[in-house]
mmCIF file of C-alpha atoms and ligand atoms in Angstrom:
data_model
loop_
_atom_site.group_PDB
_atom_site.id
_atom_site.type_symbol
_atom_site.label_atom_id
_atom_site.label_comp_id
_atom_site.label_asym_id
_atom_site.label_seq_id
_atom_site.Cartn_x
_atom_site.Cartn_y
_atom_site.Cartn_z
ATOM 1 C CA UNK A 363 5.681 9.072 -3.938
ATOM 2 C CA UNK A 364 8.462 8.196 -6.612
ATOM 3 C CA UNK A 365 7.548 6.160 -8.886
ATOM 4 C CA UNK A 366 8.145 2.086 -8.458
ATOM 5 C CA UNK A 367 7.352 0.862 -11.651
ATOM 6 C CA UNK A 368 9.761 2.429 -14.288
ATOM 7 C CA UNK A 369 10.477 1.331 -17.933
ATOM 8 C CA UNK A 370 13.772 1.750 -19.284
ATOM 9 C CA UNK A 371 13.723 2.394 -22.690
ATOM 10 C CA UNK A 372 17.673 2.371 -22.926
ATOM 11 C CA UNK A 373 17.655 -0.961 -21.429
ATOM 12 C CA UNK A 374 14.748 -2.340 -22.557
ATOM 13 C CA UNK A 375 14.013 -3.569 -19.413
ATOM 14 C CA UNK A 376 10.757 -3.123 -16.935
ATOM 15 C CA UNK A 377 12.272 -1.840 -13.097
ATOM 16 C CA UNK A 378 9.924 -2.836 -10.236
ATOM 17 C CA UNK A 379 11.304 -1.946 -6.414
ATOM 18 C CA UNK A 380 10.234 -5.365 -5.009
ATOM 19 C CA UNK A 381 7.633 -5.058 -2.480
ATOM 20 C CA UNK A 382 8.519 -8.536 -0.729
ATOM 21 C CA UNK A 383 11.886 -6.552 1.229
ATOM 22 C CA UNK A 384 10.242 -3.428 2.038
ATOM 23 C CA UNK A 385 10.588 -2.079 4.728
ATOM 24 C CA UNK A 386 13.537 -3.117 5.579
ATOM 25 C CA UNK A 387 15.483 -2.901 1.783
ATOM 26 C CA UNK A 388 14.850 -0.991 -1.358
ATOM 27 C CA UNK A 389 15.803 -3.425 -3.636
ATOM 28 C CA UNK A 390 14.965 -3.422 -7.457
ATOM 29 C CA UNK A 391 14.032 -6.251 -9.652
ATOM 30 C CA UNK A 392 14.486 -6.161 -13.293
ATOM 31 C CA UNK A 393 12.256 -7.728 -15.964
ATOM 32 C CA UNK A 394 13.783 -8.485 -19.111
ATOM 33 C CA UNK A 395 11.311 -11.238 -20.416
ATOM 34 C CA UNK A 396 7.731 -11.984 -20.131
ATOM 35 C CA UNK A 397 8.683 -15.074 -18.025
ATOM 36 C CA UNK A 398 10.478 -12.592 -15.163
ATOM 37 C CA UNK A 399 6.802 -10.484 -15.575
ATOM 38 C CA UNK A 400 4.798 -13.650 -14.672
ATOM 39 C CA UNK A 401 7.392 -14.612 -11.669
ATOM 40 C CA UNK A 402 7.435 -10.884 -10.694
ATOM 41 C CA UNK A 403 3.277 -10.861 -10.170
ATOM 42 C CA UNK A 404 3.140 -14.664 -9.091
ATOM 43 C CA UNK A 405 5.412 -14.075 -6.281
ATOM 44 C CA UNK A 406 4.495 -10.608 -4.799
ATOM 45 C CA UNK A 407 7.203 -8.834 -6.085
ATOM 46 C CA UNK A 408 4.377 -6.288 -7.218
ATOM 47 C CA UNK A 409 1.035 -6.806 -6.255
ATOM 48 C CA UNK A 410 -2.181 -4.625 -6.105
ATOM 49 C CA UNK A 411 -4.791 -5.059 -8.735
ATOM 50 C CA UNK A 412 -4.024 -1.982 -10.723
ATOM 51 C CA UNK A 413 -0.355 -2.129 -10.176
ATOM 52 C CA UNK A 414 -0.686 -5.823 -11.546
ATOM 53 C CA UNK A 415 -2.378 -4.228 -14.895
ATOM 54 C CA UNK A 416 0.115 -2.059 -15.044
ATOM 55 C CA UNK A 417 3.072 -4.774 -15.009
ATOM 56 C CA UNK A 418 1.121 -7.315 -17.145
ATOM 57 C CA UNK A 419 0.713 -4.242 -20.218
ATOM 58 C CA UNK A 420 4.971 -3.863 -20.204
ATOM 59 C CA UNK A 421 5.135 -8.091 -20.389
ATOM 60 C CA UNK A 422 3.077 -7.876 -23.468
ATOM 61 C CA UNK A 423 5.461 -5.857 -24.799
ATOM 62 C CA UNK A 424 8.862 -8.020 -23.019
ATOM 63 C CA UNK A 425 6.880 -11.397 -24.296
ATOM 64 C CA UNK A 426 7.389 -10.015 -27.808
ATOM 65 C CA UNK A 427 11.157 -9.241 -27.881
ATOM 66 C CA UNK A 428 12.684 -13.199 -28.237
ATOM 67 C CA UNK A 429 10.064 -13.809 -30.823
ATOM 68 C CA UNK A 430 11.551 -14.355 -34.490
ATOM 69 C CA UNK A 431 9.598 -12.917 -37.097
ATOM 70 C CA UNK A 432 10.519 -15.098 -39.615
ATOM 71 C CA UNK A 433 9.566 -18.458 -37.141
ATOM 72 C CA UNK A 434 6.071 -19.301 -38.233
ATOM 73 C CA UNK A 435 4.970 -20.093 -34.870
ATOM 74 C CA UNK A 436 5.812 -16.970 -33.286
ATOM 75 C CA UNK A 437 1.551 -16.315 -33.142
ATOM 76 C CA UNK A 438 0.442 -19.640 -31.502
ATOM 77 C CA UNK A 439 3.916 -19.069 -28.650
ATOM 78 C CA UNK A 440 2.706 -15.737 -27.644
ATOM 79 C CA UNK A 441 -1.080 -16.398 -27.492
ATOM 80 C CA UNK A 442 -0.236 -18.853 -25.323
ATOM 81 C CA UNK A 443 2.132 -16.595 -23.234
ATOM 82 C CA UNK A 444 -0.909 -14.592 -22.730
ATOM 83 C CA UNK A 445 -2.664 -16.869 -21.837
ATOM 84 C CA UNK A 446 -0.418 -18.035 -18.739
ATOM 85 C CA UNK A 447 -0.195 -14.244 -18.158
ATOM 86 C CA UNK A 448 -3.653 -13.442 -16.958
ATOM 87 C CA UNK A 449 -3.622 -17.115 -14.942
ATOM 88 C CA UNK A 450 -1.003 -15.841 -12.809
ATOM 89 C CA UNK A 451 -3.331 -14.148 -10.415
ATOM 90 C CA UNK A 452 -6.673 -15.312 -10.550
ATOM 91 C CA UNK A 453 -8.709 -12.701 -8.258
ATOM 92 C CA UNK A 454 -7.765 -9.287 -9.603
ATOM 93 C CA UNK A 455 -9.559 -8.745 -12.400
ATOM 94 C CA UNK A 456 -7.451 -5.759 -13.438
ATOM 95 C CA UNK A 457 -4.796 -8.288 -14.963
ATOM 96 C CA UNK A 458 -7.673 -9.730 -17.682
ATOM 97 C CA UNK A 459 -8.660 -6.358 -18.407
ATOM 98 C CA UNK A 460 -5.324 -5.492 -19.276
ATOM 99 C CA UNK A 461 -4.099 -8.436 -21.179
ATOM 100 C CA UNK A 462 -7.529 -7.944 -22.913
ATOM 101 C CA UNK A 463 -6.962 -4.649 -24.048
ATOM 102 C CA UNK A 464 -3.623 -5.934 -25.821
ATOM 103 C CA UNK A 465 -5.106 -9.033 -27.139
ATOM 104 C CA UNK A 466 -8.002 -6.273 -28.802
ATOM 105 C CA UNK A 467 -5.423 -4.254 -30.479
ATOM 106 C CA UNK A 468 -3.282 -7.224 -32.105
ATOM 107 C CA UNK A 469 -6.607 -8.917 -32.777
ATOM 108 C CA UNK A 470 -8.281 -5.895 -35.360
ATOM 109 C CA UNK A 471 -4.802 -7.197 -37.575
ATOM 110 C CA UNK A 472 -4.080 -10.510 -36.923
ATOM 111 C CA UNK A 473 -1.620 -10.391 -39.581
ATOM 112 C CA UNK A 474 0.394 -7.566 -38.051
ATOM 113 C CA UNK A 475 4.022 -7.849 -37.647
ATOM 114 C CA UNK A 476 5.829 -8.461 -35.298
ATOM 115 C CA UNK A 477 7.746 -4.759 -35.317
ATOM 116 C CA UNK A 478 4.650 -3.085 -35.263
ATOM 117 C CA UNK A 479 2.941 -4.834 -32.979
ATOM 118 C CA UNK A 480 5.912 -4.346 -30.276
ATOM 119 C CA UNK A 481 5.528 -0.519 -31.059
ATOM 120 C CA UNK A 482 1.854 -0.403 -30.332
ATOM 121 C CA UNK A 483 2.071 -2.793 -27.343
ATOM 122 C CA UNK A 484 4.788 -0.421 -25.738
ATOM 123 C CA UNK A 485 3.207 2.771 -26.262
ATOM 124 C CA UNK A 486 -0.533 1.450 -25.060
ATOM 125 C CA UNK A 487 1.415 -0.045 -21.679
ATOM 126 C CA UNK A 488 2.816 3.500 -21.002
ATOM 127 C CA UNK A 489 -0.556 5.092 -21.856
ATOM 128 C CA UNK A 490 -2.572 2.406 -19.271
ATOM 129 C CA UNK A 491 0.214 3.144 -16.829
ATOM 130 C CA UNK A 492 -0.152 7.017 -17.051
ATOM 131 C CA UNK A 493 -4.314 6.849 -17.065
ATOM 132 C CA UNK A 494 -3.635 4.350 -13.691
ATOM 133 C CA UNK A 495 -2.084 7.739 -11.942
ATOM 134 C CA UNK A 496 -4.779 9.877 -13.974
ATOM 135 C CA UNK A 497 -7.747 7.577 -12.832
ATOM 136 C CA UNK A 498 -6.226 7.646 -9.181
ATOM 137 C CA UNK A 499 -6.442 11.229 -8.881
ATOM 138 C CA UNK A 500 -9.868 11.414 -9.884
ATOM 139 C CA UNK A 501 -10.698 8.913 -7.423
ATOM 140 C CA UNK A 502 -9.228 11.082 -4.535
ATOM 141 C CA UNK A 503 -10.471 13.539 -5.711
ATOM 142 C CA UNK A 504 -14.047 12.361 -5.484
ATOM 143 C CA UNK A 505 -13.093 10.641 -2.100
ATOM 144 C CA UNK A 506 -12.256 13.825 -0.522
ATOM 145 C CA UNK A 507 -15.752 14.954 -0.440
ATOM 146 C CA UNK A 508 -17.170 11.790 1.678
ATOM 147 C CA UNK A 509 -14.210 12.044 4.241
ATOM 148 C CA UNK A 510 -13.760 15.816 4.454
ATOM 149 C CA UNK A 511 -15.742 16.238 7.977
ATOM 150 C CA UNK A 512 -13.480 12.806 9.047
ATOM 151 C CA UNK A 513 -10.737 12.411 10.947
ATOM 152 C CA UNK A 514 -9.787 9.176 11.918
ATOM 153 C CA UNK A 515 -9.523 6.409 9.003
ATOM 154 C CA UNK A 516 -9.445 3.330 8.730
ATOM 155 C CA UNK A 517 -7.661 0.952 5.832
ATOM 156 C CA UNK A 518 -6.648 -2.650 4.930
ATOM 157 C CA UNK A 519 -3.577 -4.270 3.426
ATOM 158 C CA UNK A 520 -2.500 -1.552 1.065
ATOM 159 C CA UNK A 521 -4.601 0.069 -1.758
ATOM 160 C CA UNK A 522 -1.782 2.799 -2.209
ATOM 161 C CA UNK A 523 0.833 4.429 -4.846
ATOM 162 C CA UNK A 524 2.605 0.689 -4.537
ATOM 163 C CA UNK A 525 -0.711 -0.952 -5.791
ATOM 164 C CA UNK A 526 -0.909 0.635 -8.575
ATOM 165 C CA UNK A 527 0.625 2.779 -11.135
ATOM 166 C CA UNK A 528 1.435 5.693 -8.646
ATOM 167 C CA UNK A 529 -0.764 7.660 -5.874
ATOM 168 C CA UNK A 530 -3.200 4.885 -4.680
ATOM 169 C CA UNK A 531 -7.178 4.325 -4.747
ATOM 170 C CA UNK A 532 -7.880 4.052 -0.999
ATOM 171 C CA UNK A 533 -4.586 5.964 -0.175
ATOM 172 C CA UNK A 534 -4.938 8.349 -3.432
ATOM 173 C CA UNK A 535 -8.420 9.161 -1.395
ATOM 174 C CA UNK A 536 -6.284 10.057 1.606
ATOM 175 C CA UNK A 537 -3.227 11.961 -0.161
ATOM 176 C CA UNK A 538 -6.001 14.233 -1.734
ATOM 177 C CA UNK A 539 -6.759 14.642 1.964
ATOM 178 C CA UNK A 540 -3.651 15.778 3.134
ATOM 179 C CA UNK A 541 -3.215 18.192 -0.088
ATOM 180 C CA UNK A 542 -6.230 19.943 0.949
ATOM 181 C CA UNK A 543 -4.402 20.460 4.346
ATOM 182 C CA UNK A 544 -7.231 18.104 5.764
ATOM 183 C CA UNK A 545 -5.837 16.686 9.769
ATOM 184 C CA UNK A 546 -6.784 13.151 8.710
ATOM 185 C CA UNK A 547 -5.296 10.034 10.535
ATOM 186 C CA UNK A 548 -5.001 6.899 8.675
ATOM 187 C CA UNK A 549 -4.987 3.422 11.078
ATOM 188 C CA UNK A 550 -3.922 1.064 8.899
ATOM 189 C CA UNK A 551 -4.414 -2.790 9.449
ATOM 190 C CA UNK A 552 -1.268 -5.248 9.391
ATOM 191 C CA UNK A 553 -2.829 -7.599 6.990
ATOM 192 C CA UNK A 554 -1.314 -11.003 8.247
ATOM 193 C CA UNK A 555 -0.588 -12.699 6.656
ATOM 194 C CA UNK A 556 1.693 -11.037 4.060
ATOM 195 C CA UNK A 557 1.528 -7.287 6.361
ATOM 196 C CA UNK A 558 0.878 -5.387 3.289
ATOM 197 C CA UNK A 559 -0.761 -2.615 6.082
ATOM 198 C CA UNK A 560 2.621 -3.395 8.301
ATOM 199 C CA UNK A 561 4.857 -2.997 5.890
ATOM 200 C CA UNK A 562 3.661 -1.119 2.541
ATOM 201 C CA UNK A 563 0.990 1.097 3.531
ATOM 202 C CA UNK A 564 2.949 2.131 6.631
ATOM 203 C CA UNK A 565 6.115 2.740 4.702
ATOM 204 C CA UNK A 566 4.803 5.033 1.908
ATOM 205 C CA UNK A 567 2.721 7.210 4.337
ATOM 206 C CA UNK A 568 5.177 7.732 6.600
ATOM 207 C CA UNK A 569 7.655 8.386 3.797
ATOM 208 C CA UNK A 570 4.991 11.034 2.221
ATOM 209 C CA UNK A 571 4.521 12.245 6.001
ATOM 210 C CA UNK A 572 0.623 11.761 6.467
ATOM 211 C CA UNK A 573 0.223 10.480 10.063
ATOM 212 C CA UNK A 574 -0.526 6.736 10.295
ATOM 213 C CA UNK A 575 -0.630 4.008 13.128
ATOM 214 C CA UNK A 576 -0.395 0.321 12.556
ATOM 215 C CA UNK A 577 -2.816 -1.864 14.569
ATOM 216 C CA UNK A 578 -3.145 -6.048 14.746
ATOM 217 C CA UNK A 579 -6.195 -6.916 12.687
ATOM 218 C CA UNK A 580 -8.083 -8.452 15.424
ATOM 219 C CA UNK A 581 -8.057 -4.613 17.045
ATOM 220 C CA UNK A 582 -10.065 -2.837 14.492
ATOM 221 C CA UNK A 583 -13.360 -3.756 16.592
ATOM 222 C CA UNK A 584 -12.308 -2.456 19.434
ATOM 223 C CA UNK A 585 -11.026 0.690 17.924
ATOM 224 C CA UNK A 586 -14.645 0.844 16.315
ATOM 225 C CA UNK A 587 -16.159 -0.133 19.677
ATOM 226 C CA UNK A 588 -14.131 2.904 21.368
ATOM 227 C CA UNK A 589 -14.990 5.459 18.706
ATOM 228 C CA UNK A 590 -11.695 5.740 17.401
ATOM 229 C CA UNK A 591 -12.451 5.014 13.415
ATOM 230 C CA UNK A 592 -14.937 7.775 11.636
ATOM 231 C CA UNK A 593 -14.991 5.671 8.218
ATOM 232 C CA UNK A 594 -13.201 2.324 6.306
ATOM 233 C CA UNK A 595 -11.695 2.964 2.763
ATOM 234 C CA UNK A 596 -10.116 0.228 1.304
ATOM 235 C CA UNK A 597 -9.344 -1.065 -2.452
ATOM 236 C CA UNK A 598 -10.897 -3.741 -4.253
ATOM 237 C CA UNK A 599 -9.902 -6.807 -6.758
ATOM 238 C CA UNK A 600 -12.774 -7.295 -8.559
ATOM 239 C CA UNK A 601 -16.323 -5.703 -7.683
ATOM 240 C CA UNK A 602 -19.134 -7.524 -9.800
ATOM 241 C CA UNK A 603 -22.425 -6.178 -10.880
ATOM 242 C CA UNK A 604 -24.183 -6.255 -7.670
ATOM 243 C CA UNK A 605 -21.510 -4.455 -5.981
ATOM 244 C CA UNK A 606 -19.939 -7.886 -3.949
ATOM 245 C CA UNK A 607 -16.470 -6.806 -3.751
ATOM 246 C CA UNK A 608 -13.455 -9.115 -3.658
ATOM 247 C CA UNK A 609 -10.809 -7.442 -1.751
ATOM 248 C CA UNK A 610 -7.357 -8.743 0.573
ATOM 249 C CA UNK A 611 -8.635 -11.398 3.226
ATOM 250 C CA UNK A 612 -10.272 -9.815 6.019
ATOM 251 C CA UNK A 613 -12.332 -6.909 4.494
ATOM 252 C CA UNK A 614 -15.311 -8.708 4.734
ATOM 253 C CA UNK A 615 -14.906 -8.989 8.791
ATOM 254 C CA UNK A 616 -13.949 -4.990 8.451
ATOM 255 C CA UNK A 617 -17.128 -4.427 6.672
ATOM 256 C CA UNK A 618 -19.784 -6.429 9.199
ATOM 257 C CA UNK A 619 -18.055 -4.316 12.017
ATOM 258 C CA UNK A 620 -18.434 -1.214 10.367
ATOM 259 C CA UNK A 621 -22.176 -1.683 9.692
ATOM 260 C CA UNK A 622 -22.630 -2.565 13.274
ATOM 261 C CA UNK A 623 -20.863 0.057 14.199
ATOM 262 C CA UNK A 624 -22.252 2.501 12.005
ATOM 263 C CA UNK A 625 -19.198 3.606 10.669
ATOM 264 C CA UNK A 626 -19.121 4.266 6.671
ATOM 265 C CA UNK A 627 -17.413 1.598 4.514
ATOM 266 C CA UNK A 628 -16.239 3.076 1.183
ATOM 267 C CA UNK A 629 -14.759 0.866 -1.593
ATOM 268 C CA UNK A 630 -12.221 2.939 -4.056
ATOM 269 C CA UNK A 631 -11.117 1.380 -7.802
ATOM 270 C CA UNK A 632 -10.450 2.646 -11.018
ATOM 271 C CA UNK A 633 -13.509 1.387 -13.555
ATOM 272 C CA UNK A 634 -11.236 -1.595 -15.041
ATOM 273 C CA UNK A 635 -11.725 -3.571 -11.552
ATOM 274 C CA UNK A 636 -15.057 -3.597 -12.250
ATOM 275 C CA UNK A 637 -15.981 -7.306 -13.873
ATOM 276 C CA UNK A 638 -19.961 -6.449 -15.274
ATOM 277 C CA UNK A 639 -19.825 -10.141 -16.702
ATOM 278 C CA UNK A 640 -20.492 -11.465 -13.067
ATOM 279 C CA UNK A 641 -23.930 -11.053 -11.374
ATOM 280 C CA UNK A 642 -22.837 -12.129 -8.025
ATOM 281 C CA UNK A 643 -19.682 -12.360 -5.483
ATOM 282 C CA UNK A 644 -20.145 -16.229 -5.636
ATOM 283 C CA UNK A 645 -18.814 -16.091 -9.050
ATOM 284 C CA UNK A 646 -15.306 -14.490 -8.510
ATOM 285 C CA UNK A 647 -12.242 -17.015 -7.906
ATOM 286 C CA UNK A 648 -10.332 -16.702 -4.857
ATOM 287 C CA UNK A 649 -6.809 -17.146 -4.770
ATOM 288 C CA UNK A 650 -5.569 -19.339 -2.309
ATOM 289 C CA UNK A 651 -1.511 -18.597 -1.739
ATOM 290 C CA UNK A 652 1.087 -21.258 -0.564
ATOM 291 C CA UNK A 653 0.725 -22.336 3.403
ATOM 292 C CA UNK A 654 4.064 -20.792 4.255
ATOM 293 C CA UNK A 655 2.868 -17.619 4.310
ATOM 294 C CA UNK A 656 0.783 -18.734 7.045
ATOM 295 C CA UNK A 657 3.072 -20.822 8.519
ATOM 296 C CA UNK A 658 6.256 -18.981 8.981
ATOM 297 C CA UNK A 659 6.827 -15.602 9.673
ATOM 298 C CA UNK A 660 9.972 -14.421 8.059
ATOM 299 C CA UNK A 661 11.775 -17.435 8.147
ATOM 300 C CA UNK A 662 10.610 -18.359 11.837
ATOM 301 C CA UNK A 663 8.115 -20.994 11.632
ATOM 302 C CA UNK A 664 4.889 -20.252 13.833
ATOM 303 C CA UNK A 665 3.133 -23.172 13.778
ATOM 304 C CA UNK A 666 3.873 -26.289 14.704
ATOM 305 C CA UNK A 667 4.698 -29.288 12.249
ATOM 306 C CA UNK A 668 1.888 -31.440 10.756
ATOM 307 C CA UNK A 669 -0.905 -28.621 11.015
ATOM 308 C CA UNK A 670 -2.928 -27.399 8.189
ATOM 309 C CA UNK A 671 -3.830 -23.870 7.372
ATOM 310 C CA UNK A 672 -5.634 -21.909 5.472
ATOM 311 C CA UNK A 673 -4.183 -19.206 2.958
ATOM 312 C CA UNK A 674 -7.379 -18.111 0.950
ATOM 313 C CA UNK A 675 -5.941 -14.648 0.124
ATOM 314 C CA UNK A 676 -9.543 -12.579 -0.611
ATOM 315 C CA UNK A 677 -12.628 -12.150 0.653
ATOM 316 C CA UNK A 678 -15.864 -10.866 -0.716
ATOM 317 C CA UNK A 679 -17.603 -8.365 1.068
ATOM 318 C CA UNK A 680 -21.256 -8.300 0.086
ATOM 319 C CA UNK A 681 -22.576 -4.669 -1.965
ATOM 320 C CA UNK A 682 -25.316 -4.445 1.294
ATOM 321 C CA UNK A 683 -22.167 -3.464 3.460
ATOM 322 C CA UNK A 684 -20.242 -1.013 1.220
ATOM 323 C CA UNK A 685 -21.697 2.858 1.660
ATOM 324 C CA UNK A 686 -20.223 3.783 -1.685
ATOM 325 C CA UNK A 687 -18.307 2.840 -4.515
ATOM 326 C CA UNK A 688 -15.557 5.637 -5.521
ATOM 327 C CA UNK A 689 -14.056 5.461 -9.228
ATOM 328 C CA UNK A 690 -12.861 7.546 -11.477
ATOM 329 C CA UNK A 691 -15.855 8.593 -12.680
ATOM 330 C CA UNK A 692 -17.539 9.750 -9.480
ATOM 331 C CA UNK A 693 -19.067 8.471 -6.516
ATOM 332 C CA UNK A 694 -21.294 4.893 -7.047
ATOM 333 C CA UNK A 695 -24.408 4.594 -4.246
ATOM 334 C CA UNK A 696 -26.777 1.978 -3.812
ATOM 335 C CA UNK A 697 -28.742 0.208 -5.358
ATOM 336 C CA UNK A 698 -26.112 -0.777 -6.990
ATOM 337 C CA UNK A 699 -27.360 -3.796 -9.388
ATOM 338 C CA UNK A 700 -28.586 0.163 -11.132
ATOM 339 C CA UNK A 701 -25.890 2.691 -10.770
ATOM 340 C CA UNK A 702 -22.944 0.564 -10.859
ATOM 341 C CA UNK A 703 -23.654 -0.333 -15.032
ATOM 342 C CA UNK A 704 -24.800 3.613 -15.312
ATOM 343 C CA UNK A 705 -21.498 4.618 -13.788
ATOM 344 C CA UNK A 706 -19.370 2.302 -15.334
ATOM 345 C CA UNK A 707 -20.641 1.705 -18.966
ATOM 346 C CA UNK A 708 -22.338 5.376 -19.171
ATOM 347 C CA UNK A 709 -25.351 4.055 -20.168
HETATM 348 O O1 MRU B 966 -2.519 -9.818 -2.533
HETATM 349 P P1 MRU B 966 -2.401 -8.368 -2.903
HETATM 350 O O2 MRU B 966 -1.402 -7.629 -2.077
HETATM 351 O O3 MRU B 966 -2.211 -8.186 -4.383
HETATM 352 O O4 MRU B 966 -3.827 -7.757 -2.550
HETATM 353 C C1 MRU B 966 -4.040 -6.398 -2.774
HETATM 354 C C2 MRU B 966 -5.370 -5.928 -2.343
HETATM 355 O O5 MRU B 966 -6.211 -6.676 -1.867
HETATM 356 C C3 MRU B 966 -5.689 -4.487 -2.620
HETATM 357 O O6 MRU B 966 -6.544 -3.975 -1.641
HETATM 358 C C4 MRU B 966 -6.370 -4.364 -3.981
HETATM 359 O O7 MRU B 966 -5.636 -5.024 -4.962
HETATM 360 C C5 MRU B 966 -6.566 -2.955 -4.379
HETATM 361 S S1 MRU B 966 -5.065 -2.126 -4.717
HETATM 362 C C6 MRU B 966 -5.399 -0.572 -5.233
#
């Protein structure tokens, strides 16, 4: 897949093809400021956990080009630029991590200047961007051994190259697939109500030719119920100590069907979606997005006048329903509360 986040160093400018027209237009939507960043990820313009880290590392960098050196604010303005940064998600935990990591470097010299800081806020976003692709190959490649006798499988809203720095955790599972000249399947859920499945994961599989089918959420039981899905992989948001994983709205229904089923439901993410400070599911915030989405389709509004919805925009699924964990790393199995800190902290 070509790459959708690009940073021009001519220009000075971060280049994201804006994922709220695809399909139907390739459109491309340039950053030149920390404020376009923050619209950019509020709005969907790129979205994915990873892909979200990615984008927030270059708006450290944008956030520090209007700054005067010689104003003797210029500190306080961009903490607190970084600060409205990681708030502009609240469920992916990728975009703390990030804006962490750049908050660590400026913080061992607070008395940096500006100049150098810019330099080693520019390089660090390209290195995060290029370990995102690294970390993503890993995890297919580890994926490929818990599929390999699989045929048919099953994903939600889209944990591919467009949610993240390039290749995918779900679908980087599924490309290693196909590179090992593996006749794999992928049925990929719509996702209402934004149709990441519809839309994204449909569009950069078939453009990478690796056979998928779209189905309507409410038919993935029935496909389960007729044998027609040999495992679930899907991405993740945040996954907390215990293994509860926060993913897109409706991976929790995925999951309960699976275990009835008997089908195996795998969870792929890179170790920074991994949030070790929370014990428990209960403690992650979920998003809730703006009613439209529910509302209208398109333009087209669905439901009628005067009625409420609700938009909450993840789910947890609990760590009891997820068969394995697959990072970069290597393959995480229950119990979890155990293998998930070995795994992720090495210890
Ligand atoms: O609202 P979105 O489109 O940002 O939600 C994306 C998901 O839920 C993905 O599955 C998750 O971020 C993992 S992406 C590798």
């Amino acid at each position: 897949m070509r790459r959708h986040i690009k940073f021009s160093e001519e220009e000075n400018v971060l280049i994201l093809l804006d994922q709220r027209y695809l399909p139907a237009k390739e459109e491309w939507f340039v950053c030149k400021n920390l404020r376009e960043v923050i619209f950019a990820i509020k709005n969907m313009v790129i979205r994915g956990a990873p892909a979200i880290g990615v984008v927030a590392a270059y708006g450290c960098y944008l956030g520090t080009l209007n700054l005067d050196p010689e104003d003797p604010e210029w500190r306080e303005f961009l903490k607190k630029k970084l600060m409205e940064l990681e708030d502009a998600r609240p469920t992916a935990v990728n975009l703390r991590y990030v804006v962490q990591v750049m908050r660590d470097i400026w913080e061992k010299d607070e008395d940096i200047g500006l100049d150098e800081l810019r330099w080693m806020w520019l390089k660090k976003a390209k290195e995060i961007h290029n370990e995102d692709i690294i970390n993503n190959k890993a995890i297919g490649k580890y994926g490929l051994e818990l599929i390999k006798d699989k045929k048919y499988i099953m994903t939600h809203c889209n944990a591919g190259g467009l949610a993240t720095g390039g290749y995918g955790t779900a679908l980087g599972v599924i490309r290693a697939a196909k590179s090992a000249n593996l006749d794999i399947e992928v049925i990929a859920n719509e996702t209402r109500p934004f149709l990441q499945g519809a839309r994204l994961t449909a569009y950069e599989l078939h453009h990478d030719d690796i056979k998928v089918k779209v189905i309507c959420d409410n038919s993935a039981g029935y496909l389960m119920s007729q044998n027609m899905v040999d495992a679930v992989i899907v991405g993740a948001d945040r996954i907390v100590a215990n293994g509860d994983t926060a993913n897109k709205i409706g991976t929790y229904s995925l999951a309960v069907l699976a275990k009835y089923h008997n089908i195996p439901f795998y969870v792929a993410a890179p170790t920074s979606t991994f949030d070790l400070s929370l014990k428990t599911g209960k403690e992650i915030p979920i998003e809730k997005r703006p009613s439209k989405e529910v509302t209208h389709i398109g333009e087209t509004k669905i439901v009628p006048s005067g009625v409420e919805v609700y938009n909450f925009a993840f789910d947890v699924t609990p760590g009891e329903l997820i068969t394995a964990i697959i990072c970069e790393k290597g393959i995480i199995y229950p119990p979890y509360e155990q293998n998930i800190p070995a795994m992720v902290l090495g210890s």
